[in-house]
């Protein structure tokens, strides 16, 4: 065994370093670690950039994407005006058979109720979802009859009509308007020849913008739910008819 006193300073330093490394290896540490940040990523990126710079750039011919074809214009509702009905009897038959008036669905088409020259034509967006054989045969229909009675109209002197022939869940009213549903409604009114027209529901009101010949109000379902709306509706009706005091 070497006597430590006989070892030179260099040998002592080498022995101490070897002993320290052996201790770290026994502790499971095989690599040297440092808290000083090293620019490994920067060197990698720089190396990659240098390699890319040496690679020739090959231009790839690309075919331009075709332009999207314009969507075809939606077919006008009712078809050619030359084929539109000329009287109310023809209109009722056309209302129940013309394909463009209503999309396919499980709900039945229902004819308007009443005859020409009615005291009041009550116009609502569409039949109730519970209507099967008669228009407005449910809760909204009961509200409609109450409204007509208050206005002085009897079932015989009233005309019940809808914008759409059948009930449709969530109809696209702007699309229907752009396809001319408002013209169909005006044709209906012209053939029915009522003394007054009462249009109920926001979607119906939008078809009569700035038309003072039509009295517009909330939908039947809104009138059923709110006494306040019924009061405002009645006051507006009295003002429109000139009966307000």
Tab-separated table of N, CA, C and O in Angstrom, residues 57-137:
chain	number	residue	atom	x	y	z
A	57	UNK	N	-33.436	24.059	-54.202
A	57	UNK	CA	-34.878	24.236	-54.113
A	57	UNK	C	-35.502	23.832	-55.435
A	57	UNK	O	-35.096	24.328	-56.494
A	58	UNK	N	-36.468	22.931	-55.390
A	58	UNK	CA	-37.132	22.448	-56.584
A	58	UNK	C	-38.530	23.048	-56.634
A	58	UNK	O	-39.315	22.880	-55.696
A	59	UNK	N	-38.882	23.769	-57.671
A	59	UNK	CA	-40.209	24.363	-57.815
A	59	UNK	C	-41.197	23.284	-58.219
A	59	UNK	O	-40.954	22.515	-59.144
A	60	UNK	N	-42.310	23.206	-57.485
A	60	UNK	CA	-43.340	22.215	-57.755
A	60	UNK	C	-44.511	22.918	-58.414
A	60	UNK	O	-45.061	23.874	-57.859
A	61	UNK	N	-44.904	22.475	-59.560
A	61	UNK	CA	-46.041	23.081	-60.266
A	61	UNK	C	-47.340	22.679	-59.578
A	61	UNK	O	-47.566	21.498	-59.301
A	62	UNK	N	-48.157	23.639	-59.252
A	62	UNK	CA	-49.437	23.368	-58.596
A	62	UNK	C	-50.568	23.814	-59.502
A	62	UNK	O	-50.465	24.827	-60.188
A	63	UNK	N	-51.645	23.035	-59.494
A	63	UNK	CA	-52.821	23.370	-60.298
A	63	UNK	C	-53.751	24.242	-59.474
A	63	UNK	O	-54.084	23.885	-58.341
A	64	UNK	N	-54.184	25.398	-59.972
A	64	UNK	CA	-55.073	26.278	-59.193
A	64	UNK	C	-56.398	25.581	-58.904
A	64	UNK	O	-56.920	24.818	-59.722
A	65	UNK	N	-56.925	25.850	-57.700
A	65	UNK	CA	-58.201	25.263	-57.327
A	65	UNK	C	-59.317	25.855	-58.167
A	65	UNK	O	-59.329	27.054	-58.431
A	66	UNK	N	-60.268	25.020	-58.581
A	66	UNK	CA	-61.381	25.574	-59.376
A	66	UNK	C	-62.263	26.463	-58.520
A	66	UNK	O	-62.434	26.226	-57.326
A	67	UNK	N	-62.786	27.504	-59.124
A	67	UNK	CA	-63.678	28.395	-58.401
A	67	UNK	C	-64.989	27.682	-58.099
A	67	UNK	O	-65.477	26.875	-58.891
A	68	UNK	N	-65.532	27.984	-56.903
A	68	UNK	CA	-66.792	27.360	-56.512
A	68	UNK	C	-67.909	27.839	-57.428
A	68	UNK	O	-68.020	29.032	-57.729
A	69	UNK	N	-68.692	26.896	-57.868
A	69	UNK	CA	-69.804	27.243	-58.741
A	69	UNK	C	-70.860	27.991	-57.951
A	69	UNK	O	-71.142	27.651	-56.801
A	70	UNK	N	-71.425	29.052	-58.495
A	70	UNK	CA	-72.467	29.789	-57.764
A	70	UNK	C	-73.682	28.901	-57.523
A	70	UNK	O	-74.048	28.096	-58.365
A	71	UNK	N	-74.279	29.052	-56.339
A	71	UNK	CA	-75.444	28.248	-56.002
A	71	UNK	C	-76.629	28.691	-56.871
A	71	UNK	O	-76.830	29.888	-57.092
A	72	UNK	N	-77.379	27.715	-57.369
A	72	UNK	CA	-78.517	28.083	-58.207
A	72	UNK	C	-79.556	28.855	-57.413
A	72	UNK	O	-79.749	28.625	-56.224
A	73	UNK	N	-80.192	29.789	-58.075
A	73	UNK	CA	-81.202	30.591	-57.405
A	73	UNK	C	-82.387	29.718	-57.019
A	73	UNK	O	-82.816	28.849	-57.781
A	74	UNK	N	-82.867	29.920	-55.817
A	74	UNK	CA	-83.976	29.105	-55.332
A	74	UNK	C	-85.216	29.343	-56.191
A	74	UNK	O	-85.478	30.458	-56.644
A	75	UNK	N	-85.945	28.276	-56.397
A	75	UNK	CA	-87.148	28.368	-57.229
A	75	UNK	C	-88.191	29.243	-56.552
A	75	UNK	O	-88.469	29.092	-55.358
A	76	UNK	N	-88.788	30.159	-57.274
A	76	UNK	CA	-89.839	30.997	-56.670
A	76	UNK	C	-91.015	30.137	-56.219
A	76	UNK	O	-91.372	29.154	-56.871
A	77	UNK	N	-91.600	30.504	-55.109
A	77	UNK	CA	-92.758	29.781	-54.604
A	77	UNK	C	-93.963	30.069	-55.494
A	77	UNK	O	-94.210	31.212	-55.888
A	78	UNK	N	-94.701	29.033	-55.799
A	78	UNK	CA	-95.903	29.194	-56.604
A	78	UNK	C	-95.714	28.992	-58.084
A	78	UNK	O	-96.678	28.935	-58.834
A	79	UNK	N	-94.436	28.875	-58.529
A	79	UNK	CA	-94.187	28.673	-59.944
A	79	UNK	C	-94.508	29.907	-60.768
A	79	UNK	O	-94.552	31.033	-60.262
A	80	UNK	N	-94.753	29.704	-62.065
A	80	UNK	CA	-95.024	30.813	-62.976
A	80	UNK	C	-96.332	31.502	-62.610
A	80	UNK	O	-97.341	30.848	-62.331
A	81	UNK	N	-96.305	32.818	-62.598
A	81	UNK	CA	-97.502	33.582	-62.219
A	81	UNK	C	-98.655	33.373	-63.188
A	81	UNK	O	-99.818	33.554	-62.825
A	82	UNK	N	-98.337	32.978	-64.398
A	82	UNK	CA	-99.408	32.728	-65.357
A	82	UNK	C	-100.291	31.562	-64.940
A	82	UNK	O	-101.437	31.452	-65.402
A	83	UNK	N	-99.764	30.714	-64.055
A	83	UNK	CA	-100.543	29.580	-63.589
A	83	UNK	C	-101.197	29.786	-62.243
A	83	UNK	O	-101.791	28.844	-61.700
A	84	UNK	N	-101.104	31.002	-61.698
A	84	UNK	CA	-101.713	31.257	-60.398
A	84	UNK	C	-103.247	31.273	-60.509
A	84	UNK	O	-103.797	31.651	-61.562
A	85	UNK	N	-103.924	30.890	-59.433
A	85	UNK	CA	-105.396	30.851	-59.471
A	85	UNK	C	-106.010	32.230	-59.632
A	85	UNK	O	-105.426	33.240	-59.236
A	86	UNK	N	-107.214	32.247	-60.204
A	86	UNK	CA	-107.890	33.499	-60.506
A	86	UNK	C	-109.055	33.794	-59.567
A	86	UNK	O	-109.598	34.893	-59.581
A	87	UNK	N	-109.466	32.823	-58.766
A	87	UNK	CA	-110.541	33.059	-57.801
A	87	UNK	C	-110.259	32.244	-56.545
A	87	UNK	O	-109.337	31.417	-56.512
A	88	UNK	N	-111.057	32.469	-55.518
A	88	UNK	CA	-110.792	31.859	-54.211
A	88	UNK	C	-110.971	30.342	-54.241
A	88	UNK	O	-110.217	29.611	-53.584
A	89	UNK	N	-111.933	29.862	-55.007
A	89	UNK	CA	-112.137	28.414	-55.102
A	89	UNK	C	-110.916	27.732	-55.719
A	89	UNK	O	-110.456	26.683	-55.240
A	90	UNK	N	-110.380	28.315	-56.781
A	90	UNK	CA	-109.172	27.773	-57.390
A	90	UNK	C	-107.986	27.852	-56.428
A	90	UNK	O	-107.142	26.950	-56.383
A	91	UNK	N	-107.942	28.957	-55.695
A	91	UNK	CA	-106.836	29.132	-54.748
A	91	UNK	C	-106.845	28.029	-53.694
A	91	UNK	O	-105.784	27.497	-53.351
A	92	UNK	N	-107.987	27.674	-53.162
A	92	UNK	CA	-108.063	26.646	-52.125
A	92	UNK	C	-107.531	25.311	-52.643
A	92	UNK	O	-106.792	24.612	-51.952
A	93	UNK	N	-107.893	24.966	-53.870
A	93	UNK	CA	-107.398	23.712	-54.445
A	93	UNK	C	-105.894	23.789	-54.689
A	93	UNK	O	-105.143	22.846	-54.405
A	94	UNK	N	-105.446	24.920	-55.247
A	94	UNK	CA	-104.020	25.150	-55.508
A	94	UNK	C	-103.213	25.134	-54.211
A	94	UNK	O	-102.097	24.629	-54.150
A	95	UNK	N	-103.781	25.694	-53.167
A	95	UNK	CA	-103.151	25.767	-51.838
A	95	UNK	C	-102.821	24.376	-51.299
A	95	UNK	O	-101.824	24.189	-50.609
A	96	UNK	N	-103.658	23.408	-51.628
A	96	UNK	CA	-103.499	22.050	-51.095
A	96	UNK	C	-102.693	21.137	-52.018
A	96	UNK	O	-102.353	20.010	-51.610
A	97	UNK	N	-102.374	21.599	-53.216
A	97	UNK	CA	-101.706	20.709	-54.168
A	97	UNK	C	-100.399	21.252	-54.736
A	97	UNK	O	-99.529	20.460	-55.130
A	98	UNK	N	-100.222	22.559	-54.820
A	98	UNK	CA	-99.020	23.136	-55.424
A	98	UNK	C	-97.782	22.739	-54.605
A	98	UNK	O	-97.659	23.062	-53.415
A	99	UNK	N	-96.847	22.019	-55.259
A	99	UNK	CA	-95.707	21.444	-54.543
A	99	UNK	C	-94.805	22.498	-53.921
A	99	UNK	O	-94.271	22.304	-52.824
A	100	UNK	N	-94.600	23.626	-54.591
A	100	UNK	CA	-93.641	24.621	-54.104
A	100	UNK	C	-94.144	25.415	-52.904
A	100	UNK	O	-93.371	26.149	-52.283
A	101	UNK	N	-95.417	25.278	-52.551
A	101	UNK	CA	-95.952	26.047	-51.425
A	101	UNK	C	-95.514	25.500	-50.069
A	101	UNK	O	-95.533	26.216	-49.076
A	102	UNK	N	-95.144	24.233	-50.030
A	102	UNK	CA	-94.758	23.639	-48.744
A	102	UNK	C	-93.809	22.485	-48.987
A	102	UNK	O	-94.041	21.663	-49.871
A	103	UNK	N	-92.735	22.444	-48.203
A	103	UNK	CA	-91.827	21.309	-48.272
A	103	UNK	C	-92.519	20.074	-47.717
A	103	UNK	O	-93.498	20.152	-46.997
A	104	UNK	N	-91.963	18.928	-48.060
A	104	UNK	CA	-92.540	17.694	-47.558
A	104	UNK	C	-92.421	17.630	-46.040
A	104	UNK	O	-91.470	18.118	-45.456
A	105	UNK	N	-93.367	16.980	-45.423
A	105	UNK	CA	-93.349	16.866	-43.969
A	105	UNK	C	-94.470	15.973	-43.492
A	105	UNK	O	-95.331	15.541	-44.262
A	106	UNK	N	-94.445	15.688	-42.192
A	106	UNK	CA	-95.441	14.792	-41.615
A	106	UNK	C	-96.759	15.506	-41.323
A	106	UNK	O	-97.789	14.852	-41.168
A	107	UNK	N	-96.724	16.833	-41.251
A	107	UNK	CA	-97.934	17.575	-40.917
A	107	UNK	C	-98.799	17.773	-42.166
A	107	UNK	O	-98.282	18.005	-43.257
A	108	UNK	N	-100.122	17.708	-42.025
A	108	UNK	CA	-101.001	17.829	-43.199
A	108	UNK	C	-101.156	19.280	-43.646
A	108	UNK	O	-101.011	20.210	-42.865
A	109	UNK	N	-101.446	19.445	-44.930
A	109	UNK	CA	-101.838	20.765	-45.419
A	109	UNK	C	-103.292	21.002	-45.027
A	109	UNK	O	-104.117	20.096	-45.083
A	110	UNK	N	-103.575	22.243	-44.649
A	110	UNK	CA	-104.933	22.571	-44.223
A	110	UNK	C	-105.422	23.799	-44.962
A	110	UNK	O	-104.689	24.786	-45.124
A	111	UNK	N	-106.661	23.740	-45.415
A	111	UNK	CA	-107.258	24.836	-46.173
A	111	UNK	C	-107.676	25.957	-45.244
A	111	UNK	O	-107.944	25.735	-44.048
A	112	UNK	N	-107.730	27.189	-45.748
A	112	UNK	CA	-108.267	28.296	-44.944
A	112	UNK	C	-109.736	28.053	-44.638
A	112	UNK	O	-110.405	27.268	-45.311
A	113	UNK	N	-110.216	28.767	-43.621
A	113	UNK	CA	-111.608	28.598	-43.171
A	113	UNK	C	-112.354	29.900	-43.412
A	113	UNK	O	-111.931	30.965	-42.946
A	114	UNK	N	-113.465	29.841	-44.127
A	114	UNK	CA	-114.279	31.032	-44.377
A	114	UNK	C	-114.508	31.250	-45.855
A	114	UNK	O	-114.050	30.475	-46.711
A	115	UNK	N	-115.220	32.328	-46.166
A	115	UNK	CA	-115.537	32.652	-47.545
A	115	UNK	C	-115.117	34.057	-47.895
A	115	UNK	O	-114.586	34.803	-47.057
A	116	UNK	N	-115.320	34.463	-49.141
A	116	UNK	CA	-114.912	35.799	-49.583
A	116	UNK	C	-115.745	36.901	-48.934
A	116	UNK	O	-116.876	36.681	-48.512
A	117	UNK	N	-115.139	38.088	-48.852
A	117	UNK	CA	-115.836	39.245	-48.301
A	117	UNK	C	-116.019	39.215	-46.803
A	117	UNK	O	-116.946	39.835	-46.274
A	118	UNK	N	-115.115	38.546	-46.076
A	118	UNK	CA	-115.241	38.440	-44.613
A	118	UNK	C	-115.021	39.795	-43.950
A	118	UNK	O	-114.344	40.684	-44.482
A	119	UNK	N	-115.609	39.934	-42.775
A	119	UNK	CA	-115.399	41.147	-41.993
A	119	UNK	C	-113.938	41.291	-41.610
A	119	UNK	O	-113.353	42.372	-41.710
A	120	UNK	N	-113.340	40.204	-41.161
A	120	UNK	CA	-111.932	40.212	-40.762
A	120	UNK	C	-111.257	38.957	-41.308
A	120	UNK	O	-111.772	37.845	-41.162
A	121	UNK	N	-110.105	39.135	-41.922
A	121	UNK	CA	-109.243	38.016	-42.292
A	121	UNK	C	-108.130	37.938	-41.261
A	121	UNK	O	-107.325	38.854	-41.125
A	122	UNK	N	-108.108	36.851	-40.492
A	122	UNK	CA	-107.091	36.657	-39.463
A	122	UNK	C	-105.988	35.781	-40.050
A	122	UNK	O	-106.220	34.618	-40.402
A	123	UNK	N	-104.794	36.352	-40.162
A	123	UNK	CA	-103.681	35.679	-40.825
A	123	UNK	C	-102.592	35.358	-39.807
A	123	UNK	O	-102.092	36.249	-39.116
A	124	UNK	N	-102.219	34.082	-39.717
A	124	UNK	CA	-101.173	33.632	-38.793
A	124	UNK	C	-100.117	32.874	-39.603
A	124	UNK	O	-100.343	32.529	-40.768
A	125	UNK	N	-98.941	32.608	-38.997
A	125	UNK	CA	-97.851	32.004	-39.787
A	125	UNK	C	-98.181	30.643	-40.395
A	125	UNK	O	-97.918	30.400	-41.574
A	126	UNK	N	-98.750	29.732	-39.608
A	126	UNK	CA	-98.976	28.373	-40.094
A	126	UNK	C	-99.944	27.653	-39.164
A	126	UNK	O	-100.241	28.134	-38.058
A	127	UNK	N	-100.453	26.499	-39.572
A	127	UNK	CA	-101.322	25.733	-38.677
A	127	UNK	C	-100.596	25.338	-37.392
A	127	UNK	O	-99.363	25.309	-37.337
A	128	UNK	N	-101.368	25.031	-36.367
A	128	UNK	CA	-100.781	24.526	-35.132
A	128	UNK	C	-100.238	23.120	-35.356
A	128	UNK	O	-100.685	22.403	-36.259
A	129	UNK	N	-99.288	22.721	-34.518
A	129	UNK	CA	-98.728	21.379	-34.689
A	129	UNK	C	-99.722	20.280	-34.328
A	129	UNK	O	-99.519	19.112	-34.677
A	130	UNK	N	-100.812	20.645	-33.638
A	130	UNK	CA	-101.833	19.649	-33.285
A	130	UNK	C	-102.975	19.602	-34.293
A	130	UNK	O	-103.843	18.732	-34.197
A	131	UNK	N	-102.998	20.523	-35.257
A	131	UNK	CA	-104.066	20.536	-36.269
A	131	UNK	C	-103.937	19.314	-37.174
A	131	UNK	O	-102.846	19.017	-37.676
A	132	UNK	N	-105.057	18.652	-37.392
A	132	UNK	CA	-105.058	17.490	-38.274
A	132	UNK	C	-106.081	17.611	-39.393
A	132	UNK	O	-105.800	17.300	-40.542
A	133	UNK	N	-107.293	18.033	-39.080
A	133	UNK	CA	-108.337	18.117	-40.103
A	133	UNK	C	-108.845	19.534	-40.299
A	133	UNK	O	-109.318	19.881	-41.380
A	134	UNK	N	-108.770	20.353	-39.247
A	134	UNK	CA	-109.308	21.711	-39.299
A	134	UNK	C	-108.230	22.688	-38.855
A	134	UNK	O	-107.481	22.432	-37.903
A	135	UNK	N	-108.155	23.819	-39.534
A	135	UNK	CA	-107.171	24.850	-39.202
A	135	UNK	C	-107.465	25.481	-37.843
A	135	UNK	O	-108.624	25.775	-37.530
A	136	UNK	N	-106.412	25.689	-37.043
A	136	UNK	CA	-106.501	26.335	-35.726
A	136	UNK	C	-107.553	25.643	-34.856
A	136	UNK	O	-108.512	26.254	-34.390
A	137	UNK	N	-107.296	24.370	-34.613
A	137	UNK	CA	-108.215	23.555	-33.816
A	137	UNK	C	-107.714	23.340	-32.401
A	137	UNK	O	-108.295	22.559	-31.648
